[in-house]
Amino acid sequence: MTTIPLEHALMLAAILFALGVAGVLMRRNIVFVLMSLEIVLNATGLAFVAAGMRWGEPDGQVMFVFVLTLAAAEVTVALALMLQAVKHYGTLDLDILRRMRN
Amino acid sequence: MELLLWLIPLLPLAGFLVLAVAGARLPKAGVAVVGAGSVGLAALTAALLAALFYNAGSDPVIARLGPWFRAGDLSADFTLYLDQLAVIMTLVITGVGFLIHAFSTEFMADEADYRRYFAYLNLFVAAMLMLVLADNLVLLFLGWEGVGLCSYLLIGYWHRDPANGYAARKAFVVTRIGDVALLLGLFLLFVELGEFSIQPLLAGAPLYFESGAARMELIAFLILGGAVGKSAQLPLQVWLPDAMAGPSPVSALIHAATMVTAGVYLIARLHPLFELAPVAQMMVALVGLATLLVAAWAALSQRDIKRILAYSTISQIGYMFLALGVGAWGAAIFHLVTHAFFKALLFLGAGRVIEHMHHEHDIFRMGGLRRVMPFTFGVFLAGAASLAAVPWLTAGFYSKDQILLAAAGAPELGTLLFAGGVIGALMTAFYSFRLVFTVFFGEPVTQEREHAGWRIQAPLALLGVLSIAGGLIPLPLEQVFPDHHASHALGLVLLAAGVALAGIALAWWTHGRRRPTGETANWPLWRRGLDRWQASGLGFDAVYGVLVETPFNTTARALRGEIVDRAVALVIAVNQGLNALTARLQNGRIRHYALGVVLGVLALLIPVVWL
Amino acid sequence: MTLMALIALPLLAAPLVWWLGRDNPGRAGVLALIAVLADLALALTLFTAGGDAEPWLQRWQVDWIPRFGIQILLAVDGLGLLMVLLTLGLGAAAILASLSEIRERPGFYYFHMLLAIAGTLGVFLALDLFLFFFFWELMLVPMYFLISVWGHEDRDRAAIKFFIFTQASGLVMLLAILGLVWAHHADSGELTFSYFALLEAGLDPQFAFWLMLGFFLAFTVKLPMVPLHTWLPDAHTQAPTGGSVLLAGVLLKTGGYGLLRFVVPIFPEASAAFAPVALWLGAAGVLYGAVLAFGQEDVKRLVAYSSVSHMGFVLMGVFALNIQAWQGTVLQMLAHGLTTGALFVIAGLIQHHFHTRDMKRLGGLWHRLPRLGVMAMFFAVASLGMPGLANFVGEFLILVGSFRADAVVTAVAALGLIGAAVYSLILIQRVFQGPETETTASGISLDRRERFLLGALAVPVVVLGLVPQPVMDLAAPALAVLESLMPSGVLP
Amino acid sequence: MSMNDVQALIPLMILAGAGVVLVMLSAFVPRRGVVAALAGVSAVAFLLALLPYFGTQAVEVAELLVVDPLTLFFWTLLGIATLVSLIWLMVTPVAEHDGGAERYGLMVLAATGAMVLAAAQHFAALFLGLELLSVSLIILVAWQCRRALSIEAGLKYLVLSGLATGFLLFGMALIYAASGSLAFEITGRAHPAQVGELYWLAGMAMLLAGLVFKLSIVPLHFWTPDVYQGASLPVTGFLATVSKGAVLAVLVRLYFDMALADAGGLWMGLAVLAGASMLVGNWLALRQNQLKRLLAYSSIAHMGYALAALLAGGALALEAVVFYLAFYLATTLGAFGVLAVLSRPQHECERLDQLQGLYHHRPALALILTVMLFSLAGVPLTGGFIGKFYVLASGAASELWTLMALVIAGSAIGLYYYLRVVLALFRAPAETSSFRSATVPSTIVLVALTLVVLWLGLYPAPLSDGLARIAELALPG
């Protein structure tokens, strides 16, 4: 059985994470931003699993489950807010949501 | 005797306090009694004390009242010191001062603010007495500043007119420049010798300093600075001509009994210091010489009767400085005394003239007053003769003669000093009699006869007598001053006498026989220019205006907005700018905010990776 | 215990006055006055106190924040007592000066007045450095309210400026206090803010220099020293009369007091090293204040800048580092409090009666109000340093002392005496002399209270000028301690 | 799980249970009053349940949580803050259609998360507590769904806090990868790990970034003003106090358990961020007229001061941070309370001009607000003064002169805007202005808070002595 070196797994997670962050920074559509956030969270999940593997402990996987739960909860709230936002602002463009500023 | 000594300055001071605090309830007569009476009593006390003093063999009297302030090795006490010099000064101040007070009781009778006038006058005399009687330099400085203050108050007595206020402030500020020099001189003395008491200082200085030591010279120069300010000598003479703004008796007081003689007294009092500082002492002589010439020259073209007298004062004090500078201390004091007599007389007389002419000051609008004011003419003539030093007849001649002879006998520059003095004497005689001839001779401009009560006539008459005969009063000063060996060459005496007569003759030639109108319009340009230059007191005011006054005013105005506040404003502006900048970043865009989060992560990551 | 009571009395009276006088100006003022006078009587009992180690007259202490070794440590020596008396005397004067001026929310006004007095007393009595700092900051707050609520037209800006200047510099001092305390802690293992312990702190010379600068900054902002003075003209000008009196008369003194009490004794070597600079800064203040005072159009601003000039002498006096200068400093602080306080009262009366402080619109007041003219003349003359009046003795001693330290800088500063003559007399000229203007043509007269107030301020000016020795003797033991702390070779 | 563990969890269980019950209950009981009362009772019950722990030894719950004196102190503090927030929620008028009974349950749930955070000594607990807190808060922020601003604020908070959580989690994963443990102390001990020091440090950096996001440390502060403004006043108050307090609490534990003071680069990074927060926060607030935004900016600066105190390290730093938190909570709650009391339905008191002349109409409220503002500004007599003293004391003890200079600069700038508000209070009122009067309960709470702030400023000895003991226990040696 060949194990994937820790570095490689973490590198992959980091790349995924970076992609997610880039998505948050660049997308204007709420839906895509939320999806990017999901990628960010899942990248961390991957990192946890990889780290857990290194020590041969279940902790990493436990954390992954927690992360998934969070992601679900967050998306639930996010979607509800998204609907309201569409109602008030008539758009999915996050850049329009800037009534509050200096 | 100690008590009597303290009574002398305290009596006028008490007069001041009574007038200041309770005077509002006094009638005018009461004010006059308190005002003149307090000084009169002081004069009587002084006379009594003088008698006792001479009787007791002229030994110095020290009167301690109590400590003023002491800190560490510094002490300044309320202690008076009476010696031969102080006796003479006290007698002059109280005597002449009383005559002026008495004159004022009638002369100023129409004045609404009679009380304020006498209060100031009393304070003036008290301060001057404190000055000459002070045992230590701090107490002397109290009197020194006190006379400055009183001169300010009295010059600006009619303060509704801003010009008078200006003249008053000018007097105070210009003399204060000298005061600061004096103060620094005192500090240096104290730092070197650890003492403010005059007698120990004078005794200690020769032991401590070699003759001509740099510090000693510096001290003497600084003291000279103070004397120059108070006595209106070059280059601080500019305040005195303007000091005419006050009532005429005030001028009499300032020029005769108090204030301007303070500088002469100071140098005479501290003469051992100057003897240790030959350069400074020579400087005294040169200042005196320059001043007497400059002021006399300026007096030649004055049209205002009081200004002529003012310049003459500056010039005569110049003679005294000349005497001090050549070490003829006694001659300086002698001239101080005679000058006090005739100058008080001249100013009081001028006051009479001006009042009679309904506040006209221009001598060219007067004339022939000899006929309508015979009494005033008589005493004025006595004063002017004394000022012009009419030989052998007048007090002024004897005192001035002593000075000229002393100058001639000076070890250095004697010829120059003597020659300058003689030229000054010529001019003095000329302008004195230019004044007399213009005002009292010629066609009368008015037919109104003078009338004066005894309170005016008596002081004038007394002063007239003193102006003539005052030269005969013996002034014993041998315990204070070292002997001075003056030249007694008869030729020089004759020269001086001749010069005075020549000056009078010249004045008769130009202003007695002929009657110039004072009109300058048809003069050639150079003569008009010269006249104006002379009349302006040789342009010192203008120069100081450009060098000091204007820059100061401009600076003050330029700084009014507070340059330092600009720095504060800059700080504020920077913060406001940063407020605007940071607030701009708060633009509401989620994506920008997210970038902030990423930046924050990087800010923590980068030092971790790099360090 | 008297010491605590001294601070507590106005502190406790304050809310009472606020409540009882909430809409009755007369009652509020009189009650506040009674409180201050009672406190003054209490302070006078300190003369009979004794028994503590020289030079201290009385000491009282109790733990406050033991975590940091902070105590409520109050002690008074001659210097402190003089300052306390000045505070209470001028406090009473400030209240008297406010009686007719303050009509709005009088209770609240006198509440702040009493609070400011209590805070200042605390500053003069506290000898735990934390407690000192506490009071130091505390006295700002009521003063801020006095300016911002009852001040003149530009009060908001002035109040904020005043507060920021003094508090920011105060925080620097707090940091310096903490640096000192921790250094002492590292040195001795004892964590304490007690003045007496910190006097013994063994400090690294360079560190001590920085700490000294921290204290110096806070004290010289308050003093104020040029160029940190710009809060002062604004605050003094905009404050109501009572506030100006308190500010000029008392609050500025906390700066000079702090320098004498803390900077010099705790950091003698650093002070000596810094003295040449401080002397020049003082001289700069003397001249700068004098020039700017002359340039003003506003009566109160003129007096405010004259304070800058006078306090320049105080700075010089402290850093001349010899007994004459210190004695002079103490006297100068008292004298300046009295004369400048009185001049602010006069300026306040002018503002109150003629509704302007602009000298272009004033003139000829002497003819309307001869008594006011005489009093103004008296205090202006005192302020320009006339011998026989209080300021002279102070300035003379300071100059003698600083002349010993550095003759050149003293010569420069002495020019300030000329400046003082220039600005004091121009004030008299422009306000009281000359012809009347439209503004001043209306006839009014001073009431008895106003006359009494000015007279009461004049008496101590004369007394201090002629008989300053008792005051100097009172301060002498404290100053002798300073002298003994100076490193050898500094004193001439 | 032993009985001992269960016992330790009783207070948490009370809160968590109450939260769930309240959320469900509000679906059936439409009356706000009942729900509000129950929520209040649960908070009080939580506080009462803490009583038995005082004076006992530290209790650990399965590696995840620890109940030691420090935790107890935080719990008490946060519990009281929650209670006061609930009261403000009650007294702030809301429009009828907003209902809002659920909000009490949500707030209690959020508080549960906060308590978990404050007791966490393990990354899993940290994560769970943080997310319980965050998610509940997001809903609370966005609650007034008829207000567009609320929705906007909710979305901003959700997206940004999601992103921050991502970093936090990734950081945790890296630390775990490097050290093999998720418990604070063990990972901390593994710190100079031979293998993955870089992982550990990078992970720590990301983790800390995720945490200081919640504290609004510059430059992760951008969300703060918008969320403060969009949320309703009592929610903002809760966010500013309980949420920040809990995160600060866990940060304190992390900092000391993991000996972060020795991680040079991290320390430097945090110091830079702290300094930036003090300055930027104050600059932002300078000319702000929107009171909630002003308080948001001021909180940025204050968290900067607190972080600076923490960075000083040592027992004194711990005491300083905790004291700072205590006064800050009391003060902020007081300030928000006054605003809440003055608000009207759908018309919150949030602009500076709405406060103009308050002293003339409601002197007591004006004075209370003045005390709070002075406390924020660090003026003597108030807790804020002692708080700032603590910060400077700890900084001076560690000779962090640069950082302390920044504290002073920040405080000086800060004075300006606090005084601006105070000036407005005492200015003559505008003719149109009218002010609600406070109800009795809110007056009592406000007065109590004021007294606390003054007590902290005048006689902090009891608290400071207690904190010294806590620090001694928390940092043996």
PDB file of N, CA, C and O in Angstrom, chain C residues 22-59:
ATOM      1  N   ARG C  22     -29.653  73.858  41.602  1.00  0.00           N
ATOM      2  CA  ARG C  22     -29.802  73.486  40.195  1.00  0.00           C
ATOM      3  C   ARG C  22     -30.447  74.587  39.368  1.00  0.00           C
ATOM      4  O   ARG C  22     -30.179  74.720  38.184  1.00  0.00           O
ATOM      5  N   ASP C  23     -31.318  75.392  40.006  1.00  0.00           N
ATOM      6  CA  ASP C  23     -31.817  76.498  39.189  1.00  0.00           C
ATOM      7  C   ASP C  23     -31.854  77.806  39.979  1.00  0.00           C
ATOM      8  O   ASP C  23     -32.709  78.645  39.780  1.00  0.00           O
ATOM      9  N   ASN C  24     -30.917  77.926  40.877  1.00  0.00           N
ATOM     10  CA  ASN C  24     -30.827  79.165  41.652  1.00  0.00           C
ATOM     11  C   ASN C  24     -29.376  79.616  41.696  1.00  0.00           C
ATOM     12  O   ASN C  24     -28.596  79.168  42.519  1.00  0.00           O
ATOM     13  N   PRO C  25     -28.996  80.490  40.771  1.00  0.00           N
ATOM     14  CA  PRO C  25     -27.584  80.870  40.653  1.00  0.00           C
ATOM     15  C   PRO C  25     -27.004  81.391  41.956  1.00  0.00           C
ATOM     16  O   PRO C  25     -25.905  81.016  42.358  1.00  0.00           O
ATOM     17  N   GLY C  26     -27.766  82.234  42.638  1.00  0.00           N
ATOM     18  CA  GLY C  26     -27.241  82.824  43.859  1.00  0.00           C
ATOM     19  C   GLY C  26     -26.932  81.765  44.892  1.00  0.00           C
ATOM     20  O   GLY C  26     -25.856  81.726  45.476  1.00  0.00           O
ATOM     21  N   ARG C  27     -27.901  80.893  45.108  1.00  0.00           N
ATOM     22  CA  ARG C  27     -27.723  79.885  46.137  1.00  0.00           C
ATOM     23  C   ARG C  27     -26.552  78.970  45.801  1.00  0.00           C
ATOM     24  O   ARG C  27     -25.721  78.670  46.654  1.00  0.00           O
ATOM     25  N   ALA C  28     -26.506  78.549  44.540  1.00  0.00           N
ATOM     26  CA  ALA C  28     -25.427  77.645  44.140  1.00  0.00           C
ATOM     27  C   ALA C  28     -24.070  78.291  44.397  1.00  0.00           C
ATOM     28  O   ALA C  28     -23.170  77.676  44.980  1.00  0.00           O
ATOM     29  N   GLY C  29     -23.954  79.545  43.984  1.00  0.00           N
ATOM     30  CA  GLY C  29     -22.671  80.225  44.133  1.00  0.00           C
ATOM     31  C   GLY C  29     -22.293  80.376  45.586  1.00  0.00           C
ATOM     32  O   GLY C  29     -21.158  80.099  45.981  1.00  0.00           O
ATOM     33  N   VAL C  30     -23.259  80.792  46.389  1.00  0.00           N
ATOM     34  CA  VAL C  30     -22.946  81.032  47.799  1.00  0.00           C
ATOM     35  C   VAL C  30     -22.563  79.729  48.479  1.00  0.00           C
ATOM     36  O   VAL C  30     -21.594  79.668  49.248  1.00  0.00           O
ATOM     37  N   LEU C  31     -23.300  78.666  48.159  1.00  0.00           N
ATOM     38  CA  LEU C  31     -22.967  77.377  48.775  1.00  0.00           C
ATOM     39  C   LEU C  31     -21.565  76.933  48.370  1.00  0.00           C
ATOM     40  O   LEU C  31     -20.780  76.471  49.204  1.00  0.00           O
ATOM     41  N   ALA C  32     -21.269  77.088  47.101  1.00  0.00           N
ATOM     42  CA  ALA C  32     -19.936  76.689  46.640  1.00  0.00           C
ATOM     43  C   ALA C  32     -18.871  77.515  47.348  1.00  0.00           C
ATOM     44  O   ALA C  32     -17.837  76.994  47.780  1.00  0.00           O
ATOM     45  N   LEU C  33     -19.166  78.794  47.494  1.00  0.00           N
ATOM     46  CA  LEU C  33     -18.210  79.680  48.150  1.00  0.00           C
ATOM     47  C   LEU C  33     -17.990  79.255  49.592  1.00  0.00           C
ATOM     48  O   LEU C  33     -16.854  79.189  50.077  1.00  0.00           O
ATOM     49  N   ILE C  34     -19.086  78.920  50.245  1.00  0.00           N
ATOM     50  CA  ILE C  34     -18.965  78.474  51.643  1.00  0.00           C
ATOM     51  C   ILE C  34     -18.094  77.227  51.712  1.00  0.00           C
ATOM     52  O   ILE C  34     -17.202  77.118  52.567  1.00  0.00           O
ATOM     53  N   ALA C  35     -18.338  76.309  50.783  1.00  0.00           N
ATOM     54  CA  ALA C  35     -17.549  75.077  50.801  1.00  0.00           C
ATOM     55  C   ALA C  35     -16.068  75.386  50.656  1.00  0.00           C
ATOM     56  O   ALA C  35     -15.232  74.847  51.385  1.00  0.00           O
ATOM     57  N   VAL C  36     -15.749  76.263  49.703  1.00  0.00           N
ATOM     58  CA  VAL C  36     -14.338  76.561  49.465  1.00  0.00           C
ATOM     59  C   VAL C  36     -13.728  77.286  50.661  1.00  0.00           C
ATOM     60  O   VAL C  36     -12.604  77.008  51.077  1.00  0.00           O
ATOM     61  N   LEU C  37     -14.492  78.210  51.224  1.00  0.00           N
ATOM     62  CA  LEU C  37     -13.956  78.936  52.370  1.00  0.00           C
ATOM     63  C   LEU C  37     -13.763  78.012  53.560  1.00  0.00           C
ATOM     64  O   LEU C  37     -12.774  78.119  54.304  1.00  0.00           O
ATOM     65  N   ALA C  38     -14.701  77.091  53.734  1.00  0.00           N
ATOM     66  CA  ALA C  38     -14.542  76.119  54.812  1.00  0.00           C
ATOM     67  C   ALA C  38     -13.284  75.301  54.585  1.00  0.00           C
ATOM     68  O   ALA C  38     -12.511  75.020  55.515  1.00  0.00           O
ATOM     69  N   ASP C  39     -13.074  74.930  53.350  1.00  0.00           N
ATOM     70  CA  ASP C  39     -11.881  74.158  53.009  1.00  0.00           C
ATOM     71  C   ASP C  39     -10.620  74.980  53.285  1.00  0.00           C
ATOM     72  O   ASP C  39      -9.611  74.454  53.761  1.00  0.00           O
ATOM     73  N   LEU C  40     -10.719  76.258  52.987  1.00  0.00           N
ATOM     74  CA  LEU C  40      -9.581  77.144  53.230  1.00  0.00           C
ATOM     75  C   LEU C  40      -9.265  77.193  54.716  1.00  0.00           C
ATOM     76  O   LEU C  40      -8.109  77.115  55.139  1.00  0.00           O
ATOM     77  N   ALA C  41     -10.330  77.288  55.501  1.00  0.00           N
ATOM     78  CA  ALA C  41     -10.131  77.296  56.958  1.00  0.00           C
ATOM     79  C   ALA C  41      -9.457  75.999  57.386  1.00  0.00           C
ATOM     80  O   ALA C  41      -8.535  75.993  58.209  1.00  0.00           O
ATOM     81  N   LEU C  42      -9.898  74.919  56.786  1.00  0.00           N
ATOM     82  CA  LEU C  42      -9.317  73.620  57.106  1.00  0.00           C
ATOM     83  C   LEU C  42      -7.841  73.599  56.736  1.00  0.00           C
ATOM     84  O   LEU C  42      -6.986  73.096  57.487  1.00  0.00           O
ATOM     85  N   ALA C  43      -7.546  74.170  55.581  1.00  0.00           N
ATOM     86  CA  ALA C  43      -6.155  74.177  55.125  1.00  0.00           C
ATOM     87  C   ALA C  43      -5.282  74.981  56.075  1.00  0.00           C
ATOM     88  O   ALA C  43      -4.124  74.648  56.308  1.00  0.00           O
ATOM     89  N   LEU C  44      -5.866  76.034  56.632  1.00  0.00           N
ATOM     90  CA  LEU C  44      -5.073  76.872  57.527  1.00  0.00           C
ATOM     91  C   LEU C  44      -4.666  76.116  58.782  1.00  0.00           C
ATOM     92  O   LEU C  44      -3.632  76.411  59.386  1.00  0.00           O
ATOM     93  N   THR C  45      -5.461  75.120  59.161  1.00  0.00           N
ATOM     94  CA  THR C  45      -5.078  74.356  60.350  1.00  0.00           C
ATOM     95  C   THR C  45      -3.791  73.584  60.110  1.00  0.00           C
ATOM     96  O   THR C  45      -3.140  73.162  61.058  1.00  0.00           O
ATOM     97  N   LEU C  46      -3.429  73.402  58.847  1.00  0.00           N
ATOM     98  CA  LEU C  46      -2.201  72.658  58.565  1.00  0.00           C
ATOM     99  C   LEU C  46      -0.972  73.380  59.094  1.00  0.00           C
ATOM    100  O   LEU C  46       0.065  72.769  59.312  1.00  0.00           O
ATOM    101  N   PHE C  47      -1.094  74.679  59.278  1.00  0.00           N
ATOM    102  CA  PHE C  47       0.047  75.418  59.807  1.00  0.00           C
ATOM    103  C   PHE C  47       0.423  74.901  61.180  1.00  0.00           C
ATOM    104  O   PHE C  47       1.580  74.949  61.581  1.00  0.00           O
ATOM    105  N   THR C  48      -0.581  74.449  61.903  1.00  0.00           N
ATOM    106  CA  THR C  48      -0.292  73.955  63.240  1.00  0.00           C
ATOM    107  C   THR C  48       0.129  72.497  63.219  1.00  0.00           C
ATOM    108  O   THR C  48       0.524  71.946  64.235  1.00  0.00           O
ATOM    109  N   ALA C  49       0.020  71.875  62.030  1.00  0.00           N
ATOM    110  CA  ALA C  49       0.399  70.473  61.955  1.00  0.00           C
ATOM    111  C   ALA C  49       1.895  70.350  62.127  1.00  0.00           C
ATOM    112  O   ALA C  49       2.647  71.297  61.950  1.00  0.00           O
ATOM    113  N   GLY C  50       2.312  69.177  62.446  1.00  0.00           N
ATOM    114  CA  GLY C  50       3.743  68.996  62.599  1.00  0.00           C
ATOM    115  C   GLY C  50       4.005  67.580  63.011  1.00  0.00           C
ATOM    116  O   GLY C  50       3.089  66.773  63.124  1.00  0.00           O
ATOM    117  N   GLY C  51       5.263  67.287  63.184  1.00  0.00           N
ATOM    118  CA  GLY C  51       5.568  65.963  63.699  1.00  0.00           C
ATOM    119  C   GLY C  51       6.075  65.032  62.648  1.00  0.00           C
ATOM    120  O   GLY C  51       6.775  64.080  62.951  1.00  0.00           O
ATOM    121  N   ASP C  52       5.760  65.280  61.383  1.00  0.00           N
ATOM    122  CA  ASP C  52       6.298  64.386  60.389  1.00  0.00           C
ATOM    123  C   ASP C  52       7.740  64.779  60.092  1.00  0.00           C
ATOM    124  O   ASP C  52       8.191  65.867  60.449  1.00  0.00           O
ATOM    125  N   ALA C  53       8.412  63.860  59.410  1.00  0.00           N
ATOM    126  CA  ALA C  53       9.824  64.123  59.138  1.00  0.00           C
ATOM    127  C   ALA C  53       9.966  65.365  58.283  1.00  0.00           C
ATOM    128  O   ALA C  53       9.210  65.565  57.340  1.00  0.00           O
ATOM    129  N   GLU C  54      10.920  66.188  58.587  1.00  0.00           N
ATOM    130  CA  GLU C  54      11.255  67.344  57.764  1.00  0.00           C
ATOM    131  C   GLU C  54      11.333  66.915  56.304  1.00  0.00           C
ATOM    132  O   GLU C  54      11.893  65.869  56.022  1.00  0.00           O
ATOM    133  N   PRO C  55      10.874  67.643  55.373  1.00  0.00           N
ATOM    134  CA  PRO C  55      10.156  68.906  55.489  1.00  0.00           C
ATOM    135  C   PRO C  55       8.640  68.716  55.543  1.00  0.00           C
ATOM    136  O   PRO C  55       7.906  69.656  55.333  1.00  0.00           O
ATOM    137  N   TRP C  56       8.201  67.517  55.811  1.00  0.00           N
ATOM    138  CA  TRP C  56       6.766  67.259  55.680  1.00  0.00           C
ATOM    139  C   TRP C  56       6.017  67.692  56.921  1.00  0.00           C
ATOM    140  O   TRP C  56       6.447  67.444  58.035  1.00  0.00           O
ATOM    141  N   LEU C  57       4.892  68.329  56.678  1.00  0.00           N
ATOM    142  CA  LEU C  57       4.085  68.804  57.789  1.00  0.00           C
ATOM    143  C   LEU C  57       3.112  67.734  58.242  1.00  0.00           C
ATOM    144  O   LEU C  57       2.821  67.584  59.417  1.00  0.00           O
ATOM    145  N   GLN C  58       2.599  67.001  57.279  1.00  0.00           N
ATOM    146  CA  GLN C  58       1.618  65.983  57.622  1.00  0.00           C
ATOM    147  C   GLN C  58       1.582  64.945  56.520  1.00  0.00           C
ATOM    148  O   GLN C  58       1.848  65.242  55.360  1.00  0.00           O
ATOM    149  N   ARG C  59       1.248  63.729  56.906  1.00  0.00           N
ATOM    150  CA  ARG C  59       1.212  62.646  55.927  1.00  0.00           C
ATOM    151  C   ARG C  59       0.072  61.716  56.302  1.00  0.00           C
ATOM    152  O   ARG C  59      -0.234  61.526  57.472  1.00  0.00           O
TER     153      ARG C  59
END
